[in-house]
Amino acid sequence: MAEEQPQNDTLTVNVSVKGAKPIELSLFKTETVNDVYQHIGVVPEAHHITSFDLFQQSQLLTPETLLADLVSSVQQKSIQLDLKPKTYTAKSILDHVAKTRDIVGLNEPETFGLNSGVSKINDLKLGKILENTVESEKEEEVLKETANGEESKAKEGEEEKPKAKELPKPTADEELEITQAIDNYFGELNADYYTPETIVTPAVRALHLSSWNPVPLNYKSQGHLAYIVVQTFESETLHVTGSTTGFFINKSSSSRFDPSPRENSNQSFTLYDLISKSSKNFLNIIKGNTDRLNSIDPITFLRPQTGFLANPWITKASNPSPDFGKTQFEDNTQRDFNDEYQSIKDFPTATLSDRIIRERLLTKTAYEFTSNAVKGALAVLTGAIAPMNPTDDSIDQIFLHNGIFFSFGVDASGFFETRGGNLAARASTNQDLKAIKFWNSVDAKGIYTLLTTIVDYAGKRVVCQTPVPGLFTSSEPKEVKNEETGEVELIDGEPLTKIDYGFDDASGTYKSNDEFVNALDPIRKAIHYKRVKVENGDGETVTNAEIKGMYGTDRRKYVLDLFNTTPLDVEFKDEHYHPEKEGSYPHRQLTTRIEAVQEWFATKGRELINKEAEKQGVDLSKKSEEGEENPKLVIDDEPILFTPDKCQTDENVRALSKFIKSDLIPSFLDSFDSLGNILPIDGAHLSSTMHKSGINIRYLGYIAQELEKRVKSSLESEEKTLIENKEASEAYEKKLEELKKKTEAKLKAKTEALQRGEEVPKDDDKDEEKLDDEEEDTDAYPVAESKHFQYFYEIVIQELIARAAKHVLRDQALSLPLDLVPALVSHFHNCLLGSSFNQTPQAIIEQSDFYNEKDLSFTKWTPEIVRELIFKDVQVWYRYDLPENWDAKFVKPVQLQREIALKFGIQWQQREYFFTKEAYEAHVQVLTKEKKSKRSRSVSPPASSEKLNVFEAQDVSLAPIIKDSIPRSTAGEQIFELGRQSLLQADESKKEEGLALISEAIAVYEQVYGQVHPEVAKLYATLAQLYQELGLKREATLLSRRSVAVSERTFGLDSHDTFVALLNLAFLEIENGSVVNMVKIYGLLTRIWGTIFSTQHVSLSSIVTNVIFYLERIGLNKVSLKLLNKLIDLTIKIHGKDSYAYGFLKYRYSYALAVDEKFKLALDSASEAYGALKISIGPKHYLTKQAKLLVDNFTAYQRVQSQNEKITKQRMKELAKKNQAEAQTQTVGKSNKSIKTKKEFESKSVDEVLAFVNGQAGSSKKNKKKNKK
């Protein structure tokens, strides 16, 4: 059955509300009545109404009803619904109070860290997005000029493309904004960058349940459900009775109970209406909040529905305010998450509407499970939940709470004893979670995975899963007669669940089950395994033996222990896992990544196809003619499938393992080989890129080794080139000097011949032509390869250090009480990053008598011990020896502080951290001066001798790192792909259809995920690029801004994903004609780079070069000159003065100085450019020759100017002797040429000025030859 095509019809839903303005909603027909409920909950007209039903023509609607089912015909575009209040219940009235707290600004979003989900895009104060304008096709195909400003040369035979469209000249205000933004390039981030601003002001002082609760029995019969206290900003305390029919102010006080209505207290159906009648300021504050929220994009403050917000690694904790309500409205409802989730998996998927509903509910339920799992995990770690096995060691204890099973991810059963023990068990939990996500994406019908979440907190791991139904229950105990004593005894009943597929640890046998084998076939195909007979048993198997299947008491087929879904990395295991030897890899739970499996299989599949094509004589490179059928090639993939449980002997398993080093890692490194590609900015970016390439992190040390080789090779090549260029330059200049002498001799001979009246000898240009022939242009790159690879290498080394630091902290924190972990973290950082401030840091422990000597062992750590721990950890886990003096060469304190924080779950208090005594003392002196000058009222900080350490325990806050199994939306992805394919077609009607599909894809994503979700951020970014290509610039820019906001909130303010989103936004802003916005965005990137990351990142210069280019295009040459100067200083630090990059920038700098009429400085800059270029890229490179020509022309111009000045001075002296007044008149006349020249310079473009300068020295034969090219 063909799948139903997406239907993008929208429906207008009109909802009538008694006593209020009707609500008009625009929804898709694929949405449900429940979506109408949710929309009503956020519109200002009715958001305070929580207990109601929806009717259509007196017919009560159920939440599951599709809107498409409420229309009488396909053509119907609107429906009418009626909202009718319904009486409250004990639960719904508490929900109503909680919602009212939310509306009045008292509820804080539930997060698991400080200041989660910060967005700062509004702080950029970007200008309005320009409206789309009708442009000609020629303008739509505008030529994108290169960042260095050189004009692209059209290839021979190609039509000349139109020039770049003119950008609007900035207004005076815009020019001021640009100048101020440029001044802040490479500056520090604002002190509150990682701390959110308060947007909403609470409309009441307090709103919570009264201490008179619970309702007495005699009042329950009168309909009373709850008693509430409201404190208004008029300093009045209202005691409110909540009943089945609404709310009224009663006569109670804090010391007297009387829930009867107060005089003149009218009953209101909602608490919101009651407060608005009783507080004069209430509605004004609500309106102020609404106005502020309406002034910014709601995506910057909306709460996520199915995802988690990013926790900033450094932030300022807000001061809490007293509020009884914070703990009164927690939802402690017991839920059976497994039954909910698996029931939804059984939903139909026949139509698109069915799929969307199923995916939305699956995602929502999985998110709610994950939230509850995190709460439960934290409760387990703080001792709030009792274990099921209290007599076991604490690390082996298990817990069951709210339908979730908790364990510590250790080898409690002994299964991993021969594989590495607890470390192998820990690794298996990660592998199990990744496998669950993969199995869910395959979505094999009849196979059920367990909801799973991993929570890492304070160095401890908690694995949270829904148990298989019946796993912890047994049948009724049985009475058995003891044959020896003759007495009847009770024995435990049989477990209700048992292993039906896979290896049964209890019996030591492998079990097969035809129903499982058949149901698992889609999984088998997805991971490319053979279907083989079970050894020493009956039946078949399609997966590795450790994967188990069992029937739950609900008769569903559950699979668990999926950690060995992919084959073992047998080559790595054989080389590095030798537990009997010191320095062995810690465990053998070494599976390959699914990305590696897919890439290897695809490579081998292509080889089979090519062989079959060659066998049949089919040319795969030849395109089929229109109407001609494509050749059919049938291949047997059995030879390239993996054999279950044959990791040591299966040739394909070993070939896959070798493939990682032979193909994947070289391809990964080659992907960054191009100097135009942006290198990873941090460890998270590096790790995610490795994972996407199918490379496990355990290969990080091998990658470091390969980069070392590339750095060494490129350095040797560059040193050789520099020597060759120097020699060639000297030889070339020698030839030029000889040619100059010959030319002067010829000129002298001609002059003498003319004076003697003889025939002028003919020119012989053979020498010059010979020199011309030798002037072949050579290639050059703005970044030296060695610098490119060296920076990449430094990022890898820093990631090795950060990961080792995480391991050291984790190993020590595993057995520590939670309240000691901040002291451990601060002391570790003082040893690793603060030794320049204090070489002998001391750990400060309060109430140390409560802890044993083992717990306090970390207090004996010194910087030397910490460095040794990290060195050994890198050796063991990554098979790499850190370079000598690695702590001095590669540790960048702030960047490493951030890396460790993100990996371990640390949130540092936002303040200035001084890593040296000198920096701190300089800071103290500044504050002291400010205090003396009365410019600061702050208390003077303690003297440097009083400050013992860089980091303190009170600076540390811990946040959980959450790894979830929330499924993805395949329906949204497929609709988007359909739309994208339609847009690629030439047919205009298809493009219209494609845009409609894209719109529906956005709607599906937002239905399934909500607006604040990483997947939505990625979709916005992709669509922005697509809209840009279609010429929908305004829509593209709007979506790109939303992508930045969501990326900031879900990935982090300084994450790689946010960087990419900002770069894309800057590009779209300039495409939309706003240089101001582009400058602001790039400025933020330079400040993040300057504060957190190294400004010496080789990709940073290309960003700044872009800004300079566009500033020149809009005529802000002085501002661009200022920024170019900063870039040159940065380039010197990165590349030095003998580099191509430095020479190229000084070449451009000389042009900019010429425009500013600073010809002496322009000559100096051109000379420096020529000196750098002739060494770095050789004298024969086109740019070197242009720099030389520029030097000659500036020199000639200076000589002409000097001669003119001498003549002018001489004439003025002569005129002064005759008549002073006449001399003044003639002086003005003689100056006209100079004045005119200055005016010409002010009105000319850069190219025109350069043409003017070039013209001062005339043109040689060589120049004319070049101009023809």
CSV table of C-alpha atoms in Angstrom, one decimal, residues 118 288 408 523 559 678 693 743 811 927 962 1070 1146 1157 1193:
chain,number,residue,atom,x,y,z
A,118,VAL,CA,20.5,31.0,28.1
A,288,GLY,CA,4.2,45.0,31.2
A,408,PHE,CA,25.1,2.1,39.0
A,523,ILE,CA,17.6,-5.5,12.5
A,559,VAL,CA,15.2,-7.2,23.7
A,678,ILE,CA,37.3,25.2,9.5
A,693,SER,CA,33.1,9.5,10.6
A,743,THR,CA,68.9,49.1,-19.7
A,811,ASP,CA,37.8,7.6,39.5
A,927,LEU,CA,40.6,48.2,41.9
A,962,ILE,CA,22.1,13.3,30.5
A,1070,ILE,CA,25.0,40.5,4.4
A,1146,LYS,CA,50.5,44.0,4.3
A,1157,GLU,CA,46.6,59.3,1.3
A,1193,ASN,CA,55.2,52.8,-8.1
